[in-house]
PDB file of C-alpha atoms in Angstrom:
ATOM      1  CA  MET A  73     -29.967 -17.300 -18.498  1.00 47.00           C
ATOM      2  CA  GLU A  74     -33.198 -18.248 -17.530  1.00 54.00           C
ATOM      3  CA  VAL A  75     -35.179 -16.999 -14.888  1.00 51.00           C
ATOM      4  CA  VAL A  76     -35.359 -20.113 -13.619  1.00 52.00           C
ATOM      5  CA  GLU A  77     -31.622 -21.008 -12.911  1.00 50.00           C
ATOM      6  CA  GLN A  78     -31.504 -17.941 -11.502  1.00 52.00           C
ATOM      7  CA  ILE A  79     -33.873 -19.095  -8.569  1.00 48.00           C
ATOM      8  CA  LEU A  80     -33.199 -22.985  -8.264  1.00 53.00           C
ATOM      9  CA  HIS A  81     -29.530 -23.375  -6.893  1.00 52.00           C
ATOM     10  CA  MET A  82     -27.943 -25.141  -3.806  1.00 56.00           C
ATOM     11  CA  ASN A  83     -27.093 -22.100  -0.756  1.00 54.00           C
ATOM     12  CA  GLY A  84     -23.695 -21.652  -0.491  1.00 58.00           C
ATOM     13  CA  GLY A  85     -21.469 -21.376   1.951  1.00 57.00           C
ATOM     14  CA  VAL A  86     -21.134 -23.556   5.014  1.00 59.00           C
ATOM     15  CA  GLY A  87     -23.957 -22.002   7.633  1.00 64.00           C
ATOM     16  CA  GLN A  88     -26.712 -23.746   8.886  1.00 64.00           C
ATOM     17  CA  THR A  89     -28.877 -23.630   5.332  1.00 55.00           C
ATOM     18  CA  SER A  90     -26.342 -24.310   3.031  1.00 55.00           C
ATOM     19  CA  TYR A  91     -26.480 -27.125   1.067  1.00 59.00           C
ATOM     20  CA  ALA A  92     -23.030 -28.164   2.104  1.00 57.00           C
ATOM     21  CA  THR A  93     -24.561 -28.662   6.094  1.00 55.00           C
ATOM     22  CA  ASN A  94     -27.755 -30.049   4.935  1.00 51.00           C
ATOM     23  CA  SER A  95     -26.775 -32.749   2.308  1.00 55.00           C
ATOM     24  CA  SER A  96     -27.350 -35.895   4.263  1.00 59.00           C
ATOM     25  CA  LEU A  97     -30.620 -37.202   2.180  1.00 58.00           C
ATOM     26  CA  GLN A  98     -28.007 -36.608  -0.951  1.00 67.00           C
ATOM     27  CA  ARG A  99     -25.577 -38.624   0.286  1.00 65.00           C
ATOM     28  CA  GLU A 100     -27.535 -41.553   1.304  1.00 75.00           C
ATOM     29  CA  VAL A 101     -29.018 -41.383  -2.759  1.00 68.00           C
ATOM     30  CA  ILE A 102     -25.697 -41.490  -3.921  1.00 67.00           C
ATOM     31  CA  SER A 103     -24.620 -44.544  -1.650  1.00 69.00           C
ATOM     32  CA  ASN A 104     -28.580 -46.486  -1.871  1.00 73.00           C
ATOM     33  CA  THR A 105     -27.347 -46.522  -6.054  1.00 73.00           C
ATOM     34  CA  ARG A 106     -23.740 -47.578  -5.774  1.00 78.00           C
ATOM     35  CA  PRO A 107     -24.872 -50.995  -6.738  1.00 84.00           C
ATOM     36  CA  THR A 108     -26.172 -49.761 -10.157  1.00 83.00           C
ATOM     37  CA  LEU A 109     -23.204 -47.617 -10.796  1.00 85.00           C
ATOM     38  CA  ASP A 110     -21.021 -51.049  -9.745  1.00 89.00           C
ATOM     39  CA  GLU A 111     -23.219 -52.731 -12.431  1.00 91.00           C
ATOM     40  CA  SER A 112     -23.208 -50.379 -15.034  1.00 89.00           C
ATOM     41  CA  ILE A 113     -19.587 -49.289 -14.807  1.00 90.00           C
ATOM     42  CA  THR A 114     -17.926 -52.777 -14.422  1.00 90.00           C
ATOM     43  CA  ILE A 115     -20.235 -53.649 -18.110  1.00 90.00           C
ATOM     44  CA  TYR A 116     -18.985 -50.618 -19.574  1.00 87.00           C
ATOM     45  CA  CYS A 117     -15.106 -51.339 -18.351  1.00 87.00           C
ATOM     46  CA  ASN A 118     -15.627 -54.923 -19.768  1.00 86.00           C
ATOM     47  CA  LYS A 119     -16.442 -54.214 -23.657  1.00 88.00           C
ATOM     48  CA  VAL A 120     -14.133 -50.790 -24.250  1.00 85.00           C
ATOM     49  CA  LEU A 121     -12.181 -48.945 -22.081  1.00 89.00           C
ATOM     50  CA  PRO A 122     -10.605 -46.142 -24.046  1.00 93.00           C
ATOM     51  CA  LYS A 123      -6.987 -44.353 -22.928  1.00 94.00           C
ATOM     52  CA  CYS A 124      -8.745 -41.328 -21.430  1.00 96.00           C
ATOM     53  CA  LEU A 125     -12.349 -41.781 -19.761  1.00 95.00           C
ATOM     54  CA  ARG A 126     -13.761 -38.468 -19.945  1.00 97.00           C
ATOM     55  CA  ILE A 127     -16.992 -38.450 -16.960  1.00 95.00           C
ATOM     56  CA  ALA A 128     -19.549 -35.429 -16.265  1.00 94.00           C
ATOM     57  CA  ASP A 129     -20.905 -35.441 -13.248  1.00 90.00           C
ATOM     58  CA  LEU A 130     -24.291 -33.193 -13.786  1.00 87.00           C
ATOM     59  CA  GLY A 131     -25.397 -31.339 -10.958  1.00 80.00           C
ATOM     60  CA  CYS A 132     -22.130 -31.717  -8.479  1.00 79.00           C
ATOM     61  CA  SER A 133     -23.084 -28.847  -6.195  1.00 77.00           C
ATOM     62  CA  SER A 134     -20.161 -27.942  -3.792  1.00 73.00           C
ATOM     63  CA  GLY A 135     -20.323 -29.764  -0.324  1.00 70.00           C
ATOM     64  CA  PRO A 136     -19.002 -32.777   1.086  1.00 69.00           C
ATOM     65  CA  ASN A 137     -20.602 -35.268  -1.480  1.00 76.00           C
ATOM     66  CA  THR A 138     -19.271 -32.906  -4.438  1.00 79.00           C
ATOM     67  CA  LEU A 139     -16.513 -36.055  -5.090  1.00 89.00           C
ATOM     68  CA  THR A 140     -18.222 -38.742  -3.510  1.00 88.00           C
ATOM     69  CA  ALA A 141     -19.676 -39.704  -6.773  1.00 88.00           C
ATOM     70  CA  VAL A 142     -16.667 -39.318  -8.887  1.00 91.00           C
ATOM     71  CA  SER A 143     -14.686 -41.286  -6.499  1.00 92.00           C
ATOM     72  CA  ASN A 144     -17.066 -44.017  -6.479  1.00 92.00           C
ATOM     73  CA  ILE A 145     -16.826 -44.375 -10.327  1.00 93.00           C
ATOM     74  CA  PHE A 146     -12.751 -44.151  -9.791  1.00 95.00           C
ATOM     75  CA  ASP A 147     -13.332 -47.292  -7.226  1.00 93.00           C
ATOM     76  CA  ILE A 148     -15.244 -49.138  -9.612  1.00 93.00           C
ATOM     77  CA  ILE A 149     -12.522 -48.486 -12.779  1.00 93.00           C
ATOM     78  CA  GLU A 150      -9.809 -49.612 -10.606  1.00 93.00           C
ATOM     79  CA  ALA A 151     -11.288 -52.913  -9.485  1.00 92.00           C
ATOM     80  CA  SER A 152     -12.232 -53.334 -13.166  1.00 92.00           C
ATOM     81  CA  CYS A 153      -8.876 -52.782 -14.811  1.00 91.00           C
ATOM     82  CA  GLN A 154      -7.053 -54.853 -11.745  1.00 90.00           C
ATOM     83  CA  SER A 155      -9.713 -57.687 -12.605  1.00 90.00           C
ATOM     84  CA  LEU A 156      -8.627 -57.528 -16.173  1.00 89.00           C
ATOM     85  CA  ASN A 157      -4.642 -56.726 -15.310  1.00 90.00           C
ATOM     86  CA  ILE A 158      -4.509 -54.081 -17.748  1.00 89.00           C
ATOM     87  CA  ASN A 159      -3.370 -50.492 -16.304  1.00 89.00           C
ATOM     88  CA  SER A 160      -6.343 -47.715 -15.485  1.00 92.00           C
ATOM     89  CA  PRO A 161      -6.513 -45.011 -17.835  1.00 95.00           C
ATOM     90  CA  THR A 162      -6.406 -41.342 -17.555  1.00 96.00           C
ATOM     91  CA  PHE A 163      -9.507 -39.496 -16.164  1.00 96.00           C
ATOM     92  CA  GLN A 164     -11.178 -36.446 -17.181  1.00 97.00           C
ATOM     93  CA  VAL A 165     -13.658 -35.020 -15.391  1.00 96.00           C
ATOM     94  CA  PHE A 166     -16.412 -32.204 -16.069  1.00 96.00           C
ATOM     95  CA  LEU A 167     -17.771 -31.460 -12.963  1.00 93.00           C
ATOM     96  CA  ASN A 168     -21.476 -29.438 -13.414  1.00 91.00           C
ATOM     97  CA  ASP A 169     -23.572 -27.578 -11.832  1.00 85.00           C
ATOM     98  CA  LEU A 170     -25.575 -24.153 -12.265  1.00 82.00           C
ATOM     99  CA  LEU A 171     -23.635 -20.715 -12.500  1.00 81.00           C
ATOM    100  CA  GLY A 172     -24.821 -19.809  -9.201  1.00 78.00           C
ATOM    101  CA  ASN A 173     -22.557 -22.958  -7.758  1.00 78.00           C
ATOM    102  CA  ASP A 174     -19.489 -22.041  -5.641  1.00 78.00           C
ATOM    103  CA  PHE A 175     -16.937 -23.934  -8.011  1.00 84.00           C
ATOM    104  CA  ASN A 176     -14.286 -22.216  -6.059  1.00 86.00           C
ATOM    105  CA  VAL A 177     -14.606 -23.955  -3.141  1.00 84.00           C
ATOM    106  CA  ILE A 178     -14.245 -27.383  -5.211  1.00 87.00           C
ATOM    107  CA  PHE A 179     -11.180 -25.764  -6.991  1.00 91.00           C
ATOM    108  CA  ARG A 180     -10.004 -25.216  -2.857  1.00 90.00           C
ATOM    109  CA  SER A 181     -10.673 -29.037  -2.395  1.00 90.00           C
ATOM    110  CA  LEU A 182      -8.920 -30.640  -5.083  1.00 93.00           C
ATOM    111  CA  SER A 183      -5.083 -30.759  -4.363  1.00 94.00           C
ATOM    112  CA  SER A 184      -6.337 -32.695  -0.606  1.00 93.00           C
ATOM    113  CA  PHE A 185      -8.679 -34.739  -3.210  1.00 93.00           C
ATOM    114  CA  TYR A 186      -5.634 -35.859  -5.872  1.00 93.00           C
ATOM    115  CA  GLU A 187      -3.285 -36.618  -2.717  1.00 93.00           C
ATOM    116  CA  LYS A 188      -6.151 -38.665  -1.900  1.00 92.00           C
ATOM    117  CA  LEU A 189      -6.088 -40.641  -4.797  1.00 92.00           C
ATOM    118  CA  LYS A 190      -2.357 -41.046  -4.426  1.00 91.00           C
ATOM    119  CA  LYS A 191      -2.260 -42.307  -1.194  1.00 93.00           C
ATOM    120  CA  GLU A 192      -4.932 -44.451  -1.411  1.00 91.00           C
ATOM    121  CA  LYS A 193      -4.976 -45.881  -5.394  1.00 90.00           C
ATOM    122  CA  GLY A 194      -0.613 -45.809  -5.946  1.00 87.00           C
ATOM    123  CA  ASP A 195       1.082 -44.408  -8.974  1.00 80.00           C
ATOM    124  CA  LYS A 196      -0.401 -46.198 -11.581  1.00 79.00           C
ATOM    125  CA  PHE A 197      -4.079 -44.845 -11.002  1.00 86.00           C
ATOM    126  CA  GLY A 198      -4.874 -42.326 -13.473  1.00 82.00           C
ATOM    127  CA  PRO A 199      -3.873 -39.686 -13.677  1.00 92.00           C
ATOM    128  CA  CYS A 200      -7.080 -37.347 -13.315  1.00 94.00           C
ATOM    129  CA  PHE A 201      -8.054 -33.801 -14.302  1.00 96.00           C
ATOM    130  CA  ILE A 202     -10.344 -32.405 -12.891  1.00 95.00           C
ATOM    131  CA  THR A 203     -12.804 -29.132 -14.708  1.00 95.00           C
ATOM    132  CA  ALA A 204     -15.910 -27.622 -14.122  1.00 92.00           C
ATOM    133  CA  MET A 205     -18.516 -26.864 -16.569  1.00 92.00           C
ATOM    134  CA  PRO A 206     -20.992 -24.468 -15.728  1.00 89.00           C
ATOM    135  CA  GLY A 207     -24.186 -24.282 -16.497  1.00 87.00           C
ATOM    136  CA  SER A 208     -27.861 -25.555 -17.048  1.00 83.00           C
ATOM    137  CA  PHE A 209     -28.193 -29.086 -18.387  1.00 78.00           C
ATOM    138  CA  TYR A 210     -31.438 -28.017 -20.679  1.00 76.00           C
ATOM    139  CA  GLY A 211     -28.732 -27.363 -23.073  1.00 80.00           C
ATOM    140  CA  ARG A 212     -25.345 -28.567 -24.501  1.00 87.00           C
ATOM    141  CA  LEU A 213     -22.862 -28.777 -22.252  1.00 91.00           C
ATOM    142  CA  PHE A 214     -20.345 -31.141 -24.470  1.00 93.00           C
ATOM    143  CA  PRO A 215     -19.143 -31.940 -28.033  1.00 93.00           C
ATOM    144  CA  ASN A 216     -21.426 -34.987 -29.736  1.00 92.00           C
ATOM    145  CA  ASN A 217     -20.050 -38.431 -29.030  1.00 92.00           C
ATOM    146  CA  SER A 218     -17.288 -36.445 -26.153  1.00 94.00           C
ATOM    147  CA  MET A 219     -18.693 -38.625 -22.769  1.00 94.00           C
ATOM    148  CA  HIS A 220     -17.976 -42.095 -21.485  1.00 94.00           C
ATOM    149  CA  VAL A 221     -19.752 -41.644 -18.570  1.00 91.00           C
ATOM    150  CA  VAL A 222     -22.495 -39.548 -17.620  1.00 90.00           C
ATOM    151  CA  HIS A 223     -23.778 -39.104 -13.990  1.00 84.00           C
ATOM    152  CA  SER A 224     -26.495 -37.229 -12.068  1.00 83.00           C
ATOM    153  CA  SER A 225     -27.896 -38.245  -8.513  1.00 76.00           C
ATOM    154  CA  SER A 226     -29.777 -35.368  -7.305  1.00 66.00           C
ATOM    155  CA  SER A 227     -30.646 -32.994 -10.158  1.00 60.00           C
ATOM    156  CA  LEU A 228     -32.805 -34.892 -13.023  1.00 57.00           C
ATOM    157  CA  HIS A 229     -35.990 -34.082 -10.575  1.00 57.00           C
ATOM    158  CA  TRP A 230     -35.512 -30.579 -11.343  1.00 57.00           C
ATOM    159  CA  LEU A 231     -35.905 -31.193 -15.215  1.00 58.00           C
ATOM    160  CA  SER A 232     -39.416 -30.440 -16.743  1.00 55.00           C
ATOM    161  CA  LYS A 233     -38.240 -30.664 -20.965  1.00 54.00           C
ATOM    162  CA  VAL A 234     -36.350 -33.085 -22.680  1.00 54.00           C
ATOM    163  CA  CYS A 235     -32.518 -32.259 -22.379  1.00 52.00           C
ATOM    164  CA  LEU A 236     -30.442 -34.608 -24.817  1.00 54.00           C
ATOM    165  CA  PHE A 237     -27.242 -35.186 -24.522  1.00 50.00           C
TER     166      PHE A 237
END
């Protein structure tokens, strides 16, 4: 593991200095970029929509915003599917962050996230499978041509070298 990866990470937990407590700016970034995400995903859905849509969220962190971008993507795809009068695909979501991220907190929140999805979107939506892909996106995280949607809202500013997906 590179020294940078060991040093640069969000503060875990739920204390006063944790990311979970201090992530309102990141939530605002996700909200402000929603129109661009909406346009991009809608264009994609109108061109091609695979039976299993693979989504990666790079730099997901661990806190109240972790599944916000994924939820937004689901909303956009659901609206596109309804307008096209087609069923939504199966979703395979990869949440990525550095090894220091507390993925266990995310995993503990998934059952309530799945329940919320079912309640809001019904049985015709999904199914959805969420997993973690820990590590730096400076290196290869996924096989070539394996992702359909790659999202990153607050992590690319950390880049100091070119990274190829």
